[in-house]
Amino acid sequence: MEPESPSKRPSAPVLCVDRPVYSEKYMESELLHRKERTPTPSLIPMSWFPSCSSDRAKAAVLSFLPILSWLPSYPVRKYLFGDVVSGLSTGVMQLPQGLAYAMLAAVPPVYGLYSSFYPVLLYTFFGTSRHISMGTFAVISLMIGGVAEREAPDSDFYVHQFNSTNKTLDTDARDTRRVQVAVALTCLVGIIQVGQLALGLLRFGFVAIYLAEPLVRGFTTAAAVHVFVSQLKYLLDIKTTRYSGPLSVLYSLIEVLKKIGQTNVASLVVGLVCIVFLYVVKDLNDRFKKKLPVPIPGEIIVVIVSTGISYGMKLCDVYHVDVVGEIPTGLLPPSVPKFSLLHSLVVDSIAIAIVGFSMAISLAKIFALKHGYAVDGNQELIALGLCNFTGSFFHTFTITCSMSRSLVQESTGGKTQIAGLLSSLVVLLVVVAIGFMFEPLPKTVLAAIIMVNLLGMFKQFRDVCLLWGTSRIELAIWVVAFIASVLLGLDYGLLVAIAFAMLTIIYRTQSPKKMILGQIPNTALYYDVEEYEEATECAGIKIFYSNTSIYFANSDLYVSALKQKDMEMGITHEVVDGEGSDLQENGQLVEAQAESDSEESRNFLEALSPVHSIILDFTPVNFIDSVGAKAIQAVSRHLNARLWCKCSLVGWYGSVYHCVLSPQVIKEYAEIGVSVFLAGCSRKYAVCLELFIPFGSQCQGCGPSP
């Protein structure tokens, strides 16, 4: 294929670099001057405690209370109507979901309403996202329910009847204990999220980036499986034991299948009708979301209609349908959580805190990107920590944002968290005034609401096909997170998933892509010669590329990969026995050295080869440690061989400077007359290489990069 002549190419900007060649000594003495740093005697840097001023104090207050930065300039005419509609729509969703997710948390339904009021109110003042809806969430509620039933199992609350050998379950005592466990767990999550609060104050919000999206999606899909199985007993209205721990989902499913003959037909019919209705409404909302001013509130319609039918037909008395039961009117006075329970809840609280924050920050970033504003990860840590820690004193269980409610809040015109404030007031109205009206509500209706809301999570199974074609490693993370969370439980599953995700990072550094680069004719671009026909190698020069950093875990692999490419380059290393033998150096016979550097020194025989230089592309090298530096020097021992740093090839940004490393430089190649150069090596890593060379160095070049 004929290379395209410059005259035929379309006109393009031309970059020309014209400047003197600088030596390292000149740069250190004339061009560069290191800043003087005064050591601080204290263990904690004083920069952590900046001087106080009115501007700094105002900035700190606005950062801690973001509502103060936007509420004074709130455009009433532009935003208020959308926020009101959005708040009412979201509040209508909060009611049934709060009641339903309380069942998942193994606490009475009214505590779901409490959890839908206090945290949402607090987030209005402390949150930075304008669109996410805080409150109860299925995955978090399920994790709390597993802990509550483990710490307060039914078996601990059977009491003997008076003058009888029969035992009855004391549900009041059991529910009271489970509420105490859930509240204490929320308090501890809040402490960790006040640990998150402390971490947020210390600007530690970046930790969320280590929760890969495939991990979170695989985990939440597994949680959807757990939630679905846990709701089968409410849909069928049968009594089963709730399991927790490894294989709990299988045990629960087996027990449901064993007792399926005890199904309450009336409950099943009501539940299935609700599922069909909710699915149709959800589908209509998705299809006509651009035409509908607000989504059809299918959930509240189902709750109101089924409550009326249950009350009118006396489903509880006549057909023995299990209903919500007593919902006390009004708010409970605040109380201190039972701290004596905290010691047994530490591991669970860590897992719940991680999941809660990862869900919140992920959705917050999605909406922020869509609407063109920024969210502060550290402030989100603070907000979530305050919502959970403060809420635990008002009998709430752990909350985070909900995807379904957040989508409704955003799609109905919500512009700010005024919508969230209004939704919390809707819940408050129900709690203090009309909560008792929902006492005849069948639990199978709440199970139907939960199951239909899981549809979005089950759609995440599509990720498998997508990741199969894009990234097998991310697919492995998704599958491991899903399988581990289904089989081992959500807490251990999350731990296994995170550990596996970390291992994939090691694997990627252990299995980098290795290639020989060639130049595209009439350009300064360099690409893989095996992949592109136009890529042509420069005469006598081989450019080796490996997309990994060099450190203790992969330094040997880097050297092995380089030697493997040597074979493809036509550079073969062969040991010559005996002292005083001659070496063949790129076609020339030279007398072998009489003295050896060490016992490790060997003589290599090289067949005639046109290669006189090898360039190691250090562009992808983000860090190098002492072991990695020694690995580069493992092929170095001989005097006067040269190591070039920062070759100015396009794609290898930065300038050129040259380090003469003596006496240890590129042993194996120096002995056969092949010079080795480093391209794209930043000055920081070049200095690192110099530090690990015991005999010093001399450097010169065309100006290092930072």
Coordinates of N, CA and C in Angstrom, one line a residue, residues 11-187:
S11 N -5.6 19.4 4.6 CA -4.8 20.3 5.4 C -5.2 20.1 6.9
A12 N -4.2 20.2 7.8 CA -4.4 20.0 9.2 C -3.4 20.9 9.9
P13 N -3.7 21.2 11.2 CA -2.8 22.0 12.0 C -1.4 21.3 12.1
V14 N -0.4 22.1 12.1 CA 1.0 21.6 12.2 C 1.6 22.0 13.5
L15 N 2.2 21.1 14.3 CA 2.9 21.5 15.5 C 4.4 21.4 15.3
C16 N 5.1 22.5 15.6 CA 6.5 22.5 15.5 C 7.1 22.9 16.9
V17 N 8.1 22.1 17.3 CA 8.8 22.4 18.5 C 10.2 22.8 18.2
D18 N 10.7 23.9 18.7 CA 12.0 24.4 18.4 C 12.6 25.1 19.7
R19 N 13.5 24.4 20.4 CA 14.0 24.9 21.6 C 15.4 24.2 21.9
P20 N 16.2 24.9 22.7 CA 17.6 24.3 22.9 C 17.5 23.0 23.7
V21 N 18.6 22.3 23.6 CA 18.8 21.0 24.4 C 19.4 21.4 25.7
Y22 N 18.7 21.0 26.8 CA 19.2 21.3 28.1 C 19.8 20.1 28.8
S23 N 20.8 20.3 29.6 CA 21.4 19.2 30.4 C 20.6 19.2 31.7
E24 N 20.7 18.1 32.4 CA 20.0 18.0 33.7 C 20.7 18.9 34.7
K25 N 22.0 19.1 34.6 CA 22.7 19.9 35.5 C 22.2 21.4 35.3
Y26 N 22.0 21.8 34.1 CA 21.6 23.2 33.8 C 20.2 23.4 34.3
M27 N 19.3 22.4 34.0 CA 17.9 22.5 34.5 C 17.8 22.6 36.0
E28 N 18.6 21.8 36.7 CA 18.6 21.9 38.2 C 19.1 23.2 38.7
S29 N 20.1 23.7 38.0 CA 20.8 24.9 38.6 C 20.1 26.2 38.1
E30 N 19.6 26.2 36.8 CA 19.2 27.5 36.2 C 17.7 27.5 36.0
L31 N 17.1 26.4 35.5 CA 15.7 26.5 35.1 C 14.7 26.1 36.3
L32 N 15.2 25.2 37.1 CA 14.3 24.7 38.2 C 14.9 25.0 39.5
H33 N 14.1 25.4 40.4 CA 14.5 25.7 41.8 C 13.4 25.1 42.7
R34 N 13.8 24.2 43.5 CA 12.8 23.6 44.4 C 12.4 24.5 45.5
K35 N 11.1 24.4 45.8 CA 10.6 25.3 46.9 C 11.1 24.8 48.3
E36 N 11.4 25.8 49.1 CA 11.8 25.4 50.5 C 10.6 25.1 51.3
R37 N 10.7 23.9 51.9 CA 9.6 23.5 52.8 C 10.0 23.4 54.2
T38 N 9.2 24.2 55.0 CA 9.5 24.2 56.4 C 8.8 23.1 57.1
P39 N 9.5 22.1 57.7 CA 8.9 21.0 58.4 C 8.0 21.5 59.6
T40 N 6.9 20.9 59.7 CA 6.0 21.2 60.8 C 6.2 20.2 62.0
P41 N 6.4 20.7 63.2 CA 6.7 19.8 64.3 C 5.5 18.9 64.7
S42 N 4.3 19.4 64.5 CA 3.1 18.6 64.9 C 2.9 17.4 64.0
L43 N 2.2 16.4 64.6 CA 1.8 15.3 63.8 C 0.7 15.6 62.8
I44 N -0.1 16.5 63.0 CA -1.2 16.9 62.2 C -0.8 18.2 61.4
P45 N -0.8 18.2 60.1 CA -0.4 19.4 59.4 C -1.3 20.6 59.7
M46 N -0.7 21.7 59.8 CA -1.5 22.9 60.2 C -2.4 23.3 59.0
S47 N -2.1 22.8 57.8 CA -3.0 23.1 56.7 C -4.4 22.6 56.9
W48 N -4.5 21.6 57.8 CA -5.8 21.0 58.1 C -6.6 22.0 58.9
F49 N -6.0 23.0 59.5 CA -6.7 24.0 60.3 C -6.4 25.4 59.8
P50 N -7.1 25.7 58.7 CA -6.8 27.0 58.1 C -7.3 28.2 59.0
S51 N -6.6 29.3 58.7 CA -7.0 30.5 59.5 C -8.4 30.8 59.3
C52 N -9.1 31.3 60.4 CA -10.5 31.6 60.3 C -10.7 33.0 59.8
S53 N -11.7 33.2 59.0 CA -12.1 34.5 58.6 C -13.6 34.5 58.3
S54 N -14.1 35.6 58.0 CA -15.6 35.7 57.8 C -15.9 35.0 56.5
D55 N -15.0 35.1 55.4 CA -15.3 34.4 54.2 C -15.2 32.9 54.3
R56 N -14.2 32.5 55.1 CA -14.0 31.0 55.3 C -15.2 30.5 56.1
A57 N -15.6 31.2 57.1 CA -16.7 30.8 58.0 C -18.0 30.7 57.1
K58 N -18.2 31.7 56.3 CA -19.4 31.6 55.4 C -19.4 30.5 54.4
A59 N -18.2 30.2 53.9 CA -18.0 29.1 52.9 C -18.3 27.8 53.6
A60 N -17.8 27.7 54.9 CA -18.0 26.4 55.6 C -19.5 26.2 55.9
V61 N -20.2 27.2 56.3 CA -21.6 27.1 56.6 C -22.4 26.7 55.3
L62 N -22.1 27.4 54.2 CA -22.8 27.1 53.0 C -22.4 25.7 52.5
S63 N -21.2 25.2 52.7 CA -20.9 23.9 52.4 C -21.6 22.8 53.2
F64 N -21.8 23.1 54.5 CA -22.4 22.2 55.4 C -23.9 22.2 55.2
L65 N -24.5 23.4 54.9 CA -25.9 23.5 54.7 C -26.1 24.0 53.3
P66 N -26.1 23.1 52.3 CA -26.2 23.6 50.9 C -27.5 24.3 50.6
I67 N -28.6 24.1 51.4 CA -29.8 24.8 51.1 C -29.7 26.3 51.2
L68 N -28.8 26.8 52.0 CA -28.6 28.2 52.2 C -28.0 28.9 50.9
S69 N -27.4 28.0 50.1 CA -26.8 28.6 48.9 C -27.8 28.8 47.7
W70 N -28.9 28.0 47.7 CA -29.8 28.1 46.6 C -31.2 28.6 47.0
L71 N -31.6 28.4 48.3 CA -32.9 28.8 48.7 C -33.2 30.3 48.6
P72 N -32.2 31.2 49.0 CA -32.5 32.6 48.9 C -32.7 33.1 47.5
S73 N -32.1 32.4 46.5 CA -32.3 32.8 45.1 C -33.3 31.9 44.4
Y74 N -34.1 31.2 45.1 CA -35.0 30.2 44.5 C -36.0 30.9 43.6
P75 N -36.0 30.5 42.3 CA -37.0 31.2 41.3 C -38.4 30.6 41.5
V76 N -39.2 31.3 42.3 CA -40.5 30.8 42.6 C -41.4 30.5 41.4
R77 N -41.5 31.5 40.5 CA -42.3 31.4 39.3 C -41.9 30.2 38.4
K78 N -40.6 30.0 38.3 CA -40.0 29.1 37.4 C -40.0 27.6 38.0
Y79 N -39.8 27.5 39.2 CA -39.6 26.1 39.8 C -40.7 25.7 40.7
L80 N -41.5 26.6 41.3 CA -42.4 26.1 42.4 C -43.5 25.2 41.9
F81 N -44.1 25.4 40.7 CA -45.2 24.5 40.3 C -44.6 23.1 40.0
G82 N -43.5 23.0 39.4 CA -42.9 21.7 39.1 C -42.5 21.0 40.4
D83 N -42.0 21.7 41.4 CA -41.6 21.1 42.6 C -42.9 20.6 43.4
V84 N -44.0 21.4 43.3 CA -45.2 21.0 44.1 C -45.8 19.7 43.5
V85 N -45.9 19.7 42.1 CA -46.4 18.5 41.5 C -45.5 17.3 41.7
S86 N -44.2 17.5 41.7 CA -43.2 16.4 41.9 C -43.3 15.9 43.3
G87 N -43.4 16.9 44.3 CA -43.4 16.5 45.7 C -44.7 15.7 46.0
L88 N -45.8 16.1 45.5 CA -47.1 15.4 45.8 C -47.0 14.0 45.1
S89 N -46.5 13.9 43.9 CA -46.4 12.6 43.2 C -45.4 11.7 44.0
T90 N -44.3 12.2 44.4 CA -43.3 11.4 45.1 C -43.9 11.0 46.5
G91 N -44.6 11.9 47.2 CA -45.1 11.6 48.5 C -46.2 10.5 48.4
V92 N -47.0 10.5 47.3 CA -48.0 9.4 47.1 C -47.3 8.1 46.9
M93 N -46.1 8.1 46.3 CA -45.3 6.8 46.2 C -44.7 6.4 47.6
Q94 N -44.3 7.4 48.3 CA -43.6 7.2 49.6 C -44.5 6.3 50.5
L95 N -45.8 6.6 50.5 CA -46.7 6.0 51.5 C -46.8 4.5 51.3
P96 N -47.1 3.9 50.1 CA -47.2 2.5 50.0 C -45.8 1.8 50.1
Q97 N -44.8 2.5 49.6 CA -43.5 1.9 49.7 C -42.9 1.9 51.1
G98 N -43.2 2.9 51.9 CA -42.8 2.9 53.3 C -43.5 1.8 54.0
L99 N -44.8 1.5 53.8 CA -45.5 0.4 54.5 C -45.0 -0.9 54.0
A100 N -44.7 -1.0 52.7 CA -44.2 -2.3 52.2 C -42.8 -2.7 52.6
Y101 N -41.9 -1.7 52.5 CA -40.5 -2.0 52.9 C -40.3 -2.2 54.4
A102 N -41.3 -1.7 55.2 CA -41.2 -2.0 56.6 C -41.4 -3.5 56.8
M103 N -42.2 -4.2 56.0 CA -42.3 -5.6 56.1 C -40.9 -6.3 55.8
L104 N -40.2 -5.8 54.8 CA -38.9 -6.3 54.5 C -37.9 -6.1 55.7
A105 N -38.1 -5.0 56.4 CA -37.2 -4.7 57.5 C -37.7 -5.5 58.8
A106 N -38.8 -6.3 58.7 CA -39.3 -7.1 59.8 C -39.7 -6.2 61.0
V107 N -40.3 -5.0 60.7 CA -40.8 -4.1 61.7 C -42.2 -3.8 61.3
P108 N -43.0 -3.3 62.3 CA -44.4 -2.9 62.0 C -44.4 -1.8 60.9
P109 N -45.5 -1.8 60.0 CA -45.5 -0.9 58.9 C -45.4 0.6 59.2
V110 N -45.8 1.0 60.4 CA -45.8 2.5 60.7 C -44.4 3.0 60.8
Y111 N -43.4 2.1 61.1 CA -42.0 2.5 61.1 C -41.5 2.8 59.7
G112 N -42.1 2.2 58.7 CA -41.7 2.6 57.4 C -42.1 4.0 57.1
L113 N -43.3 4.5 57.6 CA -43.7 5.8 57.5 C -42.8 6.8 58.2
Y114 N -42.4 6.4 59.4 CA -41.4 7.3 60.1 C -40.2 7.5 59.3
S115 N -39.7 6.3 58.7 CA -38.5 6.4 57.9 C -38.6 7.1 56.6
S116 N -39.9 7.4 56.2 CA -40.2 8.1 55.0 C -40.4 9.6 55.3
F117 N -40.3 10.0 56.5 CA -40.6 11.4 56.9 C -39.3 12.1 57.4
Y118 N -38.7 11.6 58.5 CA -37.6 12.3 59.1 C -36.4 12.4 58.2
P119 N -35.9 11.3 57.6 CA -34.7 11.4 56.8 C -34.9 12.3 55.6
V120 N -36.1 12.2 55.0 CA -36.3 13.0 53.8 C -36.3 14.5 54.1
L121 N -36.9 14.8 55.3 CA -36.9 16.2 55.8 C -35.4 16.7 56.0
L122 N -34.6 15.9 56.6 CA -33.2 16.3 56.9 C -32.4 16.4 55.6
Y123 N -32.6 15.5 54.6 CA -31.8 15.6 53.4 C -32.1 16.9 52.6
T124 N -33.3 17.5 52.8 CA -33.6 18.7 52.1 C -32.6 19.8 52.5
F125 N -32.1 19.8 53.7 CA -31.2 20.8 54.2 C -29.7 20.5 54.0
F126 N -29.4 19.2 54.0 CA -28.0 18.9 53.9 C -27.5 18.2 52.6
G127 N -28.4 17.8 51.7 CA -28.1 17.1 50.5 C -27.7 18.1 49.4
T128 N -26.9 17.6 48.5 CA -26.5 18.4 47.3 C -27.2 18.0 46.0
S129 N -27.8 16.9 46.0 CA -28.5 16.4 44.8 C -29.9 17.1 44.8
R130 N -30.3 17.5 43.6 CA -31.6 18.2 43.5 C -32.8 17.2 43.2
H131 N -32.4 16.0 42.8 CA -33.4 15.1 42.2 C -33.6 13.8 43.0
I132 N -32.7 13.3 43.7 CA -32.9 11.9 44.3 C -33.9 12.0 45.5
S133 N -34.6 10.9 45.7 CA -35.6 10.8 46.7 C -35.1 9.9 47.8
M134 N -34.9 10.5 48.9 CA -34.5 9.7 50.1 C -35.7 9.0 50.7
G135 N -35.4 7.9 51.4 CA -36.4 7.1 52.1 C -36.1 5.7 52.1
T136 N -37.1 4.9 52.3 CA -37.0 3.4 52.4 C -36.5 2.9 51.0
F137 N -35.7 1.8 51.1 CA -35.2 1.2 49.8 C -35.2 -0.4 50.1
A138 N -35.6 -1.1 49.0 CA -35.8 -2.5 49.2 C -34.6 -3.3 49.7
V139 N -33.4 -3.0 49.0 CA -32.2 -3.8 49.4 C -31.8 -3.5 50.8
I140 N -31.8 -2.2 51.2 CA -31.4 -1.9 52.6 C -32.4 -2.5 53.6
S141 N -33.7 -2.4 53.3 CA -34.7 -2.9 54.2 C -34.6 -4.4 54.3
L142 N -34.3 -5.1 53.3 CA -34.1 -6.6 53.4 C -32.9 -6.9 54.2
M143 N -31.8 -6.2 54.1 CA -30.6 -6.4 54.9 C -30.9 -6.1 56.4
I144 N -31.7 -5.1 56.7 CA -32.0 -4.8 58.0 C -32.9 -5.9 58.6
G145 N -33.9 -6.4 57.7 CA -34.8 -7.4 58.2 C -34.0 -8.7 58.5
G146 N -33.0 -9.1 57.7 CA -32.2 -10.3 58.0 C -31.5 -10.1 59.4
V147 N -31.0 -9.0 59.7 CA -30.3 -8.8 61.0 C -31.3 -8.8 62.1
A148 N -32.5 -8.1 61.9 CA -33.5 -8.1 63.0 C -34.0 -9.5 63.3
E149 N -34.3 -10.3 62.3 CA -34.8 -11.7 62.6 C -33.7 -12.6 63.1
R150 N -32.4 -12.3 62.8 CA -31.3 -13.1 63.4 C -31.2 -12.8 64.8
E151 N -31.3 -11.5 65.2 CA -31.1 -11.1 66.6 C -32.3 -11.3 67.4
A152 N -33.5 -11.3 66.8 CA -34.8 -11.6 67.5 C -35.6 -12.6 66.8
P153 N -35.2 -13.9 66.8 CA -36.0 -14.9 66.0 C -37.3 -15.2 66.7
D154 N -38.2 -15.8 66.0 CA -39.5 -16.1 66.6 C -39.4 -17.1 67.7
S155 N -38.4 -18.0 67.6 CA -38.2 -19.0 68.6 C -38.0 -18.5 70.0
D156 N -37.5 -17.2 70.1 CA -37.2 -16.6 71.4 C -38.5 -16.0 72.1
F157 N -39.6 -16.0 71.4 CA -40.8 -15.3 71.9 C -42.0 -16.2 71.9
Y158 N -41.8 -17.5 72.0 CA -42.9 -18.4 72.3 C -43.2 -18.5 73.8
V159 N -44.4 -18.3 74.2 CA -44.7 -18.4 75.6 C -45.8 -19.4 75.8
H160 N -45.8 -20.0 77.0 CA -46.8 -21.0 77.3 C -48.1 -20.3 77.7
Q161 N -49.2 -20.9 77.2 CA -50.5 -20.4 77.5 C -50.9 -20.8 79.0
F162 N -51.7 -20.0 79.6 CA -52.1 -20.2 81.0 C -52.9 -21.6 81.0
N163 N -52.4 -22.4 81.9 CA -53.0 -23.8 82.1 C -53.1 -24.6 80.9
S164 N -52.0 -24.5 80.1 CA -51.9 -25.2 78.8 C -50.5 -25.5 78.5
T165 N -50.2 -26.6 77.8 CA -48.9 -26.9 77.3 C -48.6 -26.3 76.0
N166 N -49.6 -25.7 75.3 CA -49.4 -25.1 74.0 C -48.6 -23.8 74.2
K167 N -47.8 -23.5 73.1 CA -47.1 -22.2 73.1 C -47.6 -21.3 72.0
T168 N -47.6 -20.0 72.3 CA -48.1 -19.0 71.4 C -47.0 -18.0 71.2
L169 N -47.0 -17.4 70.0 CA -45.9 -16.4 69.7 C -46.4 -15.1 70.2
D170 N -45.5 -14.5 71.0 CA -45.8 -13.1 71.5 C -45.3 -12.1 70.5
T171 N -46.2 -11.8 69.6 CA -45.7 -10.9 68.5 C -45.4 -9.5 68.9
D172 N -46.1 -9.0 70.0 CA -45.8 -7.7 70.5 C -44.4 -7.6 71.0
A173 N -44.0 -8.5 71.8 CA -42.6 -8.5 72.4 C -41.6 -8.7 71.2
R174 N -41.9 -9.6 70.3 CA -41.0 -9.8 69.2 C -40.8 -8.6 68.3
D175 N -41.9 -7.9 68.0 CA -41.8 -6.7 67.2 C -41.1 -5.6 67.9
T176 N -41.3 -5.5 69.2 CA -40.6 -4.5 70.0 C -39.1 -4.7 70.0
R177 N -38.7 -6.0 70.1 CA -37.3 -6.3 70.1 C -36.7 -6.0 68.7
R178 N -37.4 -6.4 67.7 CA -36.9 -6.2 66.3 C -36.8 -4.7 66.0
V179 N -37.7 -3.9 66.5 CA -37.6 -2.4 66.3 C -36.4 -1.9 67.0
Q180 N -36.1 -2.4 68.2 CA -34.9 -2.0 68.9 C -33.6 -2.4 68.1
V181 N -33.6 -3.6 67.6 CA -32.5 -4.0 66.8 C -32.3 -3.1 65.5
A182 N -33.4 -2.9 64.8 CA -33.4 -2.1 63.6 C -32.9 -0.6 63.9
V183 N -33.4 -0.1 65.0 CA -33.0 1.3 65.4 C -31.6 1.4 65.8
A184 N -31.1 0.4 66.6 CA -29.7 0.3 67.0 C -28.8 0.1 65.8
L185 N -29.2 -0.7 64.9 CA -28.5 -0.9 63.7 C -28.4 0.4 62.9
T186 N -29.5 1.1 62.8 CA -29.5 2.4 62.1 C -28.6 3.4 62.7
C187 N -28.6 3.4 64.1 CA -27.7 4.3 64.8 C -26.3 4.0 64.5

